[in-house]
Amino acid sequence: MKMVADQNHSSDSTPTEQEVIRRTEKIAKLLGTDKQNAEVYITLSDENRVLKKQLEEYHSQHNTLERRVKRLERDVKYLDECVDRGDVVDLIHEIVPSLISKKGPKGDVHKDSYYSSESSEDSDSVEIIEVREKKGCPS
């Protein structure tokens, strides 16, 4: 009986041809999957590298824009201190009616008004310069 048991045991440990084929196919499939995973990993790593570079560029642009905004806010604050809003409103009230009266029925500027508009612009510039000089602000 011992011999029968040894034969059964030896047949259990020796894989059949179909089992060898099945295991070989499984290993091949796993290796194929491994290759696919490696390709996907490389592709994703490349995309990740590109995205990191873009993020660095955007971060740099963001910092530059923040500095520009802060500088412009300082400039606006400085100019706001130099300009009297009441004077600006008064100038607008003086200029707008004269511009409206110079336009024709369809909004065209009359021939003669070009020259008077030019001289009006000069006088407006003088008034603006005078306002700036009174406030001590640069032109």
PDB file of C-alpha atoms in Angstrom:
ATOM      1  CA  MET A   1       0.000   0.000   0.000  1.00  0.00           C
ATOM      2  CA  LYS A   2       2.822   2.286   0.609  1.00  0.00           C
ATOM      3  CA  MET A   3       3.685   2.166  -3.059  1.00  0.00           C
ATOM      4  CA  VAL A   4       0.223   3.271  -4.058  1.00  0.00           C
ATOM      5  CA  ALA A   5       0.416   6.189  -1.685  1.00  0.00           C
ATOM      6  CA  ASP A   6       3.778   7.213  -3.142  1.00  0.00           C
ATOM      7  CA  GLN A   7       2.389   7.051  -6.666  1.00  0.00           C
ATOM      8  CA  ASN A   8      -0.591   9.199  -5.682  1.00  0.00           C
ATOM      9  CA  HIS A   9       1.694  11.653  -3.947  1.00  0.00           C
ATOM     10  CA  SER A  10       4.036  11.887  -6.900  1.00  0.00           C
ATOM     11  CA  SER A  11       1.148  12.416  -9.309  1.00  0.00           C
ATOM     12  CA  ASP A  12      -0.207  15.210  -7.084  1.00  0.00           C
ATOM     13  CA  SER A  13       3.077  17.103  -7.075  1.00  0.00           C
ATOM     14  CA  THR A  14       3.783  16.755 -10.791  1.00  0.00           C
ATOM     15  CA  PRO A  15       1.662  19.204 -12.753  1.00  0.00           C
ATOM     16  CA  THR A  16      -0.200  17.990 -15.771  1.00  0.00           C
ATOM     17  CA  GLU A  17       0.576  19.381 -19.183  1.00  0.00           C
ATOM     18  CA  GLN A  18      -2.613  21.487 -19.162  1.00  0.00           C
ATOM     19  CA  GLU A  19      -1.770  22.871 -15.753  1.00  0.00           C
ATOM     20  CA  VAL A  20       1.720  23.837 -16.993  1.00  0.00           C
ATOM     21  CA  ILE A  21       0.159  25.567 -19.996  1.00  0.00           C
ATOM     22  CA  ARG A  22      -2.352  27.383 -17.788  1.00  0.00           C
ATOM     23  CA  ARG A  23       0.385  28.576 -15.403  1.00  0.00           C
ATOM     24  CA  THR A  24       2.609  29.618 -18.306  1.00  0.00           C
ATOM     25  CA  GLU A  25      -0.257  31.624 -19.817  1.00  0.00           C
ATOM     26  CA  LYS A  26      -0.896  33.226 -16.437  1.00  0.00           C
ATOM     27  CA  ILE A  27       2.789  34.202 -16.092  1.00  0.00           C
ATOM     28  CA  ALA A  28       2.803  35.573 -19.644  1.00  0.00           C
ATOM     29  CA  LYS A  29      -0.343  37.550 -18.905  1.00  0.00           C
ATOM     30  CA  LEU A  30       1.192  38.936 -15.698  1.00  0.00           C
ATOM     31  CA  LEU A  31       4.358  39.906 -17.573  1.00  0.00           C
ATOM     32  CA  GLY A  32       2.244  41.600 -20.234  1.00  0.00           C
ATOM     33  CA  THR A  33       0.345  43.453 -17.547  1.00  0.00           C
ATOM     34  CA  ASP A  34       3.649  44.389 -15.955  1.00  0.00           C
ATOM     35  CA  LYS A  35       4.836  45.808 -19.294  1.00  0.00           C
ATOM     36  CA  GLN A  36       1.588  47.759 -19.699  1.00  0.00           C
ATOM     37  CA  ASN A  37       1.912  49.097 -16.168  1.00  0.00           C
ATOM     38  CA  ALA A  38       5.465  50.223 -16.902  1.00  0.00           C
ATOM     39  CA  GLU A  39       4.314  52.016 -20.069  1.00  0.00           C
ATOM     40  CA  VAL A  40       1.454  53.696 -18.208  1.00  0.00           C
ATOM     41  CA  TYR A  41       3.825  54.691 -15.402  1.00  0.00           C
ATOM     42  CA  ILE A  42       6.252  56.269 -17.888  1.00  0.00           C
ATOM     43  CA  THR A  43       3.426  58.129 -19.632  1.00  0.00           C
ATOM     44  CA  LEU A  44       1.976  59.391 -16.348  1.00  0.00           C
ATOM     45  CA  SER A  45       5.427  60.408 -15.106  1.00  0.00           C
ATOM     46  CA  ASP A  46       5.976  62.437 -18.279  1.00  0.00           C
ATOM     47  CA  GLU A  47       2.580  64.115 -17.907  1.00  0.00           C
ATOM     48  CA  ASN A  48       3.299  64.794 -14.243  1.00  0.00           C
ATOM     49  CA  ARG A  49       6.627  66.417 -15.158  1.00  0.00           C
ATOM     50  CA  VAL A  50       4.911  68.648 -17.757  1.00  0.00           C
ATOM     51  CA  LEU A  51       2.200  69.647 -15.266  1.00  0.00           C
ATOM     52  CA  LYS A  52       4.792  70.461 -12.595  1.00  0.00           C
ATOM     53  CA  LYS A  53       6.629  72.694 -15.070  1.00  0.00           C
ATOM     54  CA  GLN A  54       3.379  74.457 -16.014  1.00  0.00           C
ATOM     55  CA  LEU A  55       2.536  74.925 -12.345  1.00  0.00           C
ATOM     56  CA  GLU A  56       5.941  76.495 -11.709  1.00  0.00           C
ATOM     57  CA  GLU A  57       5.422  78.850 -14.675  1.00  0.00           C
ATOM     58  CA  TYR A  58       1.916  79.781 -13.489  1.00  0.00           C
ATOM     59  CA  HIS A  59       3.222  80.345  -9.971  1.00  0.00           C
ATOM     60  CA  SER A  60       5.924  82.644 -11.333  1.00  0.00           C
ATOM     61  CA  GLN A  61       3.363  84.527 -13.455  1.00  0.00           C
ATOM     62  CA  HIS A  62       1.044  84.776 -10.449  1.00  0.00           C
ATOM     63  CA  ASN A  63       3.814  86.289  -8.318  1.00  0.00           C
ATOM     64  CA  THR A  64       4.681  88.764 -11.083  1.00  0.00           C
ATOM     65  CA  LEU A  65       1.030  89.772 -11.456  1.00  0.00           C
ATOM     66  CA  GLU A  66       0.656  90.167  -7.686  1.00  0.00           C
ATOM     67  CA  ARG A  67       3.658  92.524  -7.627  1.00  0.00           C
ATOM     68  CA  ARG A  68       2.200  94.518 -10.541  1.00  0.00           C
ATOM     69  CA  VAL A  69      -1.196  94.765  -8.841  1.00  0.00           C
ATOM     70  CA  LYS A  70       0.389  95.969  -5.600  1.00  0.00           C
ATOM     71  CA  ARG A  71       2.428  98.568  -7.511  1.00  0.00           C
ATOM     72  CA  LEU A  72      -0.679  99.741  -9.390  1.00  0.00           C
ATOM     73  CA  GLU A  73      -2.665  99.917  -6.147  1.00  0.00           C
ATOM     74  CA  ARG A  74       0.077 102.108  -4.642  1.00  0.00           C
ATOM     75  CA  ASP A  75       0.041 104.303  -7.768  1.00  0.00           C
ATOM     76  CA  VAL A  76      -3.752 104.621  -7.632  1.00  0.00           C
ATOM     77  CA  LYS A  77      -3.614 105.486  -3.946  1.00  0.00           C
ATOM     78  CA  TYR A  78      -0.947 108.108  -4.624  1.00  0.00           C
ATOM     79  CA  LEU A  79      -2.897 109.573  -7.552  1.00  0.00           C
ATOM     80  CA  ASP A  80      -6.095 109.485  -5.516  1.00  0.00           C
ATOM     81  CA  GLU A  81      -4.360 111.651  -2.924  1.00  0.00           C
ATOM     82  CA  CYS A  82      -3.302 114.078  -5.685  1.00  0.00           C
ATOM     83  CA  VAL A  83      -6.706 114.448  -7.350  1.00  0.00           C
ATOM     84  CA  ASP A  84      -9.605 116.311  -5.847  1.00  0.00           C
ATOM     85  CA  ARG A  85     -12.703 114.440  -6.968  1.00  0.00           C
ATOM     86  CA  GLY A  86     -14.755 117.624  -6.834  1.00  0.00           C
ATOM     87  CA  ASP A  87     -12.399 119.299  -9.320  1.00  0.00           C
ATOM     88  CA  VAL A  88     -12.653 116.282 -11.636  1.00  0.00           C
ATOM     89  CA  VAL A  89     -16.451 116.317 -11.498  1.00  0.00           C
ATOM     90  CA  ASP A  90     -16.472 120.077 -12.186  1.00  0.00           C
ATOM     91  CA  LEU A  91     -14.171 119.609 -15.191  1.00  0.00           C
ATOM     92  CA  ILE A  92     -16.374 116.830 -16.547  1.00  0.00           C
ATOM     93  CA  HIS A  93     -19.451 119.035 -16.167  1.00  0.00           C
ATOM     94  CA  GLU A  94     -17.671 121.772 -18.140  1.00  0.00           C
ATOM     95  CA  ILE A  95     -16.276 119.552 -20.898  1.00  0.00           C
ATOM     96  CA  VAL A  96     -19.216 117.231 -21.637  1.00  0.00           C
ATOM     97  CA  PRO A  97     -21.787 119.922 -22.533  1.00  0.00           C
ATOM     98  CA  SER A  98     -19.306 121.626 -24.861  1.00  0.00           C
ATOM     99  CA  LEU A  99     -18.612 118.304 -26.603  1.00  0.00           C
ATOM    100  CA  ILE A 100     -22.325 117.576 -26.927  1.00  0.00           C
ATOM    101  CA  SER A 101     -23.047 121.010 -28.410  1.00  0.00           C
ATOM    102  CA  LYS A 102     -20.324 120.513 -31.055  1.00  0.00           C
ATOM    103  CA  LYS A 103     -21.920 117.350 -32.464  1.00  0.00           C
ATOM    104  CA  GLY A 104     -24.409 117.467 -35.324  1.00  0.00           C
ATOM    105  CA  PRO A 105     -27.783 115.709 -35.520  1.00  0.00           C
ATOM    106  CA  LYS A 106     -26.212 112.298 -36.278  1.00  0.00           C
ATOM    107  CA  GLY A 107     -23.374 112.726 -33.818  1.00  0.00           C
ATOM    108  CA  ASP A 108     -20.984 114.113 -36.480  1.00  0.00           C
ATOM    109  CA  VAL A 109     -18.633 116.851 -35.413  1.00  0.00           C
ATOM    110  CA  HIS A 110     -19.174 120.128 -37.304  1.00  0.00           C
ATOM    111  CA  LYS A 111     -16.377 121.262 -39.631  1.00  0.00           C
ATOM    112  CA  ASP A 112     -15.600 124.384 -37.621  1.00  0.00           C
ATOM    113  CA  SER A 113     -15.708 122.609 -34.299  1.00  0.00           C
ATOM    114  CA  TYR A 114     -12.520 120.623 -35.018  1.00  0.00           C
ATOM    115  CA  TYR A 115     -10.393 123.700 -34.513  1.00  0.00           C
ATOM    116  CA  SER A 116     -12.379 124.949 -31.571  1.00  0.00           C
ATOM    117  CA  SER A 117     -12.245 121.445 -30.093  1.00  0.00           C
ATOM    118  CA  GLU A 118      -8.485 121.488 -30.465  1.00  0.00           C
ATOM    119  CA  SER A 119      -8.223 124.811 -28.680  1.00  0.00           C
ATOM    120  CA  SER A 120     -10.683 123.554 -26.068  1.00  0.00           C
ATOM    121  CA  GLU A 121      -8.449 120.536 -25.480  1.00  0.00           C
ATOM    122  CA  ASP A 122      -5.496 122.891 -25.040  1.00  0.00           C
ATOM    123  CA  SER A 123      -7.369 124.947 -22.479  1.00  0.00           C
ATOM    124  CA  ASP A 124      -8.478 121.772 -20.692  1.00  0.00           C
ATOM    125  CA  SER A 125      -4.841 120.664 -20.561  1.00  0.00           C
ATOM    126  CA  VAL A 126      -3.899 123.996 -19.042  1.00  0.00           C
ATOM    127  CA  GLU A 127      -6.633 123.616 -16.409  1.00  0.00           C
ATOM    128  CA  ILE A 128      -5.504 120.073 -15.623  1.00  0.00           C
ATOM    129  CA  ILE A 129      -1.896 121.200 -15.307  1.00  0.00           C
ATOM    130  CA  GLU A 130      -2.999 124.018 -13.013  1.00  0.00           C
ATOM    131  CA  VAL A 131      -4.909 121.528 -10.832  1.00  0.00           C
ATOM    132  CA  ARG A 132      -1.851 119.269 -10.650  1.00  0.00           C
ATOM    133  CA  GLU A 133       0.408 122.176  -9.763  1.00  0.00           C
ATOM    134  CA  LYS A 134      -1.950 123.252  -6.985  1.00  0.00           C
ATOM    135  CA  LYS A 135      -1.885 119.729  -5.528  1.00  0.00           C
ATOM    136  CA  GLY A 136       1.887 119.314  -5.965  1.00  0.00           C
ATOM    137  CA  CYS A 137       1.492 116.158  -8.079  1.00  0.00           C
ATOM    138  CA  PRO A 138       3.576 115.102 -11.121  1.00  0.00           C
ATOM    139  CA  SER A 139       2.095 115.599 -14.594  1.00  0.00           C
TER     140      SER A 139
END
